PDB file of C-alpha atoms in Angstrom:
ATOM      1  CA  MET A   1      -0.204   0.292  -0.226  1.00  0.00           C
ATOM      2  CA  SER A   2       2.954   2.159   0.690  1.00  0.00           C
ATOM      3  CA  THR A   3       4.614   1.284  -2.286  1.00  0.00           C
ATOM      4  CA  GLN A   4       2.384  -0.149  -4.832  1.00  0.00           C
ATOM      5  CA  ALA A   5      -0.080   2.358  -7.323  1.00  0.00           C
ATOM      6  CA  VAL A   6      -3.742   1.925  -5.596  1.00  0.00           C
ATOM      7  CA  PRO A   7      -6.141   1.697  -8.541  1.00  0.00           C
ATOM      8  CA  GLY A   8      -8.452   4.586  -7.602  1.00  0.00           C
ATOM      9  CA  SER A   9      -9.419   5.827 -11.054  1.00  0.00           C
ATOM     10  CA  GLY A  10     -12.972   5.624 -11.444  1.00  0.00           C
ATOM     11  CA  TYR A  11     -13.734   4.682  -7.759  1.00  0.00           C
ATOM     12  CA  ASP A  12     -15.835   6.647  -5.441  1.00  0.00           C
ATOM     13  CA  LEU A  13     -14.548   5.186  -1.934  1.00  0.00           C
ATOM     14  CA  ALA A  14     -10.983   3.130  -0.789  1.00  0.00           C
ATOM     15  CA  LEU A  15     -11.760   1.468   2.275  1.00  0.00           C
ATOM     16  CA  THR A  16      -8.066   0.807   4.861  1.00  0.00           C
ATOM     17  CA  ARG A  17      -9.347  -0.705   7.908  1.00  0.00           C
ATOM     18  CA  ASP A  18      -6.664  -2.862  10.380  1.00  0.00           C
ATOM     19  CA  ALA A  19      -3.882  -2.298   8.169  1.00  0.00           C
ATOM     20  CA  LEU A  20      -1.902   1.044   8.858  1.00  0.00           C
ATOM     21  CA  GLN A  21      -1.497  -0.050  12.385  1.00  0.00           C
ATOM     22  CA  HIS A  22       1.075  -2.829  11.264  1.00  0.00           C
ATOM     23  CA  LEU A  23       3.096  -0.523   9.577  1.00  0.00           C
ATOM     24  CA  PRO A  24       6.245   1.896  10.363  1.00  0.00           C
ATOM     25  CA  CYS A  25       5.652   5.591  11.020  1.00  0.00           C
ATOM     26  CA  ARG A  26       7.181   6.495   7.441  1.00  0.00           C
ATOM     27  CA  ARG A  27       4.984   3.361   5.496  1.00  0.00           C
ATOM     28  CA  VAL A  28       1.950   4.542   6.877  1.00  0.00           C
ATOM     29  CA  VAL A  29       2.685   8.468   5.762  1.00  0.00           C
ATOM     30  CA  ALA A  30       3.599   7.203   2.329  1.00  0.00           C
ATOM     31  CA  SER A  31       0.462   4.649   2.459  1.00  0.00           C
ATOM     32  CA  LEU A  32      -1.824   7.872   3.070  1.00  0.00           C
ATOM     33  CA  LYS A  33      -0.099   9.654   0.486  1.00  0.00           C
ATOM     34  CA  ASN A  34      -0.569   7.006  -1.995  1.00  0.00           C
ATOM     35  CA  LEU A  35      -4.246   6.847  -1.098  1.00  0.00           C
ATOM     36  CA  ALA A  36      -4.887  10.512  -1.100  1.00  0.00           C
ATOM     37  CA  PHE A  37      -4.141  10.687  -4.856  1.00  0.00           C
ATOM     38  CA  SER A  38      -4.739   7.310  -5.855  1.00  0.00           C
ATOM     39  CA  GLY A  39      -8.067   9.069  -7.894  1.00  0.00           C
ATOM     40  CA  VAL A  40     -10.700   8.214  -5.298  1.00  0.00           C
ATOM     41  CA  LYS A  41     -13.192  10.967  -4.084  1.00  0.00           C
ATOM     42  CA  TYR A  42     -13.367   9.823  -0.171  1.00  0.00           C
ATOM     43  CA  LEU A  43     -11.597   7.677   1.793  1.00  0.00           C
ATOM     44  CA  LEU A  44     -12.503   5.665   5.136  1.00  0.00           C
ATOM     45  CA  ILE A  45      -9.365   4.724   7.211  1.00  0.00           C
ATOM     46  CA  GLY A  46      -9.277   2.844  10.289  1.00  0.00           C
ATOM     47  CA  SER A  47      -7.778   4.404  13.488  1.00  0.00           C
ATOM     48  CA  TYR A  48      -8.216   4.253  16.700  1.00  0.00           C
ATOM     49  CA  ARG A  49      -9.065   6.946  20.358  1.00  0.00           C
ATOM     50  CA  SER A  50      -5.143   5.773  21.411  1.00  0.00           C
ATOM     51  CA  SER A  51      -3.074   8.488  22.944  1.00  0.00           C
ATOM     52  CA  ALA A  52       0.265   7.940  21.668  1.00  0.00           C
ATOM     53  CA  ASN A  53       1.441   6.925  17.941  1.00  0.00           C
ATOM     54  CA  VAL A  54       4.562   4.823  18.193  1.00  0.00           C
ATOM     55  CA  ASP A  55       7.095   3.421  15.655  1.00  0.00           C
ATOM     56  CA  ILE A  56       7.196   0.077  14.819  1.00  0.00           C
ATOM     57  CA  ARG A  57       9.140  -2.837  12.819  1.00  0.00           C
ATOM     58  CA  THR A  58       6.853  -3.733   9.491  1.00  0.00           C
ATOM     59  CA  GLY A  59       4.161  -6.235  10.993  1.00  0.00           C
ATOM     60  CA  ALA A  60       4.217  -5.471  14.415  1.00  0.00           C
ATOM     61  CA  TYR A  61       0.726  -3.772  15.862  1.00  0.00           C
ATOM     62  CA  PHE A  62       0.169  -0.591  17.864  1.00  0.00           C
ATOM     63  CA  LEU A  63      -2.956   1.699  18.410  1.00  0.00           C
ATOM     64  CA  ILE A  64      -2.948   4.131  15.930  1.00  0.00           C
ATOM     65  CA  ASN A  65      -4.465   7.520  15.902  1.00  0.00           C
ATOM     66  CA  LEU A  66      -4.266   9.086  12.850  1.00  0.00           C
ATOM     67  CA  ALA A  67      -5.525  12.817  14.462  1.00  0.00           C
ATOM     68  CA  LEU A  68      -2.732  12.537  16.511  1.00  0.00           C
ATOM     69  CA  PRO A  69       1.343  13.337  15.648  1.00  0.00           C
ATOM     70  CA  PRO A  70       3.047  12.821  13.747  1.00  0.00           C
ATOM     71  CA  TYR A  71       0.132  12.701  11.396  1.00  0.00           C
ATOM     72  CA  GLY A  72      -2.218  15.118  12.634  1.00  0.00           C
ATOM     73  CA  ILE A  73      -4.654  14.532  10.269  1.00  0.00           C
ATOM     74  CA  HIS A  74      -7.947  15.426  11.027  1.00  0.00           C
ATOM     75  CA  PRO A  75     -11.325  13.309   9.255  1.00  0.00           C
ATOM     76  CA  ASP A  76     -14.504  15.268   8.283  1.00  0.00           C
ATOM     77  CA  SER A  77     -16.424  12.681   9.753  1.00  0.00           C
ATOM     78  CA  VAL A  78     -15.545  10.183  12.305  1.00  0.00           C
ATOM     79  CA  TYR A  79     -17.745   6.525  13.019  1.00  0.00           C
ATOM     80  CA  ASP A  80     -17.284   5.146  16.135  1.00  0.00           C
ATOM     81  CA  GLU A  81     -17.331   0.960  15.758  1.00  0.00           C
ATOM     82  CA  ARG A  82     -18.394   0.782  19.012  1.00  0.00           C
ATOM     83  CA  HIS A  83     -15.553  -2.194  19.834  1.00  0.00           C
ATOM     84  CA  LYS A  84     -13.698  -2.749  23.020  1.00  0.00           C
ATOM     85  CA  GLU A  85     -10.273  -1.333  21.241  1.00  0.00           C
ATOM     86  CA  ASP A  86     -11.705   1.993  20.484  1.00  0.00           C
ATOM     87  CA  LYS A  87     -11.725   1.570  16.974  1.00  0.00           C
ATOM     88  CA  LEU A  88     -12.626   4.314  14.457  1.00  0.00           C
ATOM     89  CA  LEU A  89     -13.446   4.930  11.085  1.00  0.00           C
ATOM     90  CA  TYR A  90     -11.821   8.001   9.848  1.00  0.00           C
ATOM     91  CA  PHE A  91     -13.741   9.743   6.621  1.00  0.00           C
ATOM     92  CA  TYR A  92     -11.959  12.184   4.856  1.00  0.00           C
ATOM     93  CA  ARG A  93     -12.163  13.635   1.257  1.00  0.00           C
ATOM     94  CA  ALA A  94      -9.200  12.678  -0.753  1.00  0.00           C
ATOM     95  CA  SER A  95      -9.254  16.665  -2.198  1.00  0.00           C
ATOM     96  CA  GLU A  96      -8.885  17.706   1.385  1.00  0.00           C
ATOM     97  CA  LEU A  97      -6.397  15.341   2.428  1.00  0.00           C
ATOM     98  CA  GLN A  98      -3.986  16.173  -0.618  1.00  0.00           C
ATOM     99  CA  LYS A  99      -3.258  19.167   0.514  1.00  0.00           C
ATOM    100  CA  GLU A 100      -1.468  17.647   3.696  1.00  0.00           C
ATOM    101  CA  ASP A 101       2.577  18.163   3.507  1.00  0.00           C
ATOM    102  CA  PHE A 102       3.339  14.411   3.692  1.00  0.00           C
ATOM    103  CA  ALA A 103       6.687  15.110   3.422  1.00  0.00           C
ATOM    104  CA  ALA A 104       6.734  17.138   6.812  1.00  0.00           C
ATOM    105  CA  MET A 105       5.037  14.687   8.322  1.00  0.00           C
ATOM    106  CA  ALA A 106       7.212  11.924   7.096  1.00  0.00           C
ATOM    107  CA  ALA A 107      10.329  13.997   8.888  1.00  0.00           C
ATOM    108  CA  ARG A 108       8.170  14.509  12.104  1.00  0.00           C
ATOM    109  CA  CYS A 109       8.172  10.260  11.841  1.00  0.00           C
ATOM    110  CA  GLY A 110      12.108  10.366  12.586  1.00  0.00           C
ATOM    111  CA  GLY A 111      13.827   7.266  12.763  1.00  0.00           C
ATOM    112  CA  ASN A 112      14.043   4.754  10.134  1.00  0.00           C
ATOM    113  CA  GLU A 113      12.670   4.660   6.408  1.00  0.00           C
ATOM    114  CA  THR A 114      12.924   1.037   6.018  1.00  0.00           C
ATOM    115  CA  GLN A 115      11.854  -0.380   9.126  1.00  0.00           C
TER     116      GLN A 115
END
């Protein structure tokens, strides 16, 4: 998702759920950018009500909160999944997400790009 083209042209909505929390920070940023510029109109992305984001190795797991640093992207709408781990679905307009400074977001990740 962070390096492959997302076939968004012709689609209205892309959904990613239970995926980003298994990626290192810089790959999350690359995935968000890839999704934003995929050609879809809207994005529905899984997130959590956690209090902090951590950097991990690919395949590990953490409760990602896209509204908190280093991402800091606030959704247009939030759908509460009413799950014991406080799972949420964040709804974004791709045109708005495209305005994010993904280079600055990646720089806030620090650390190793290839984890």
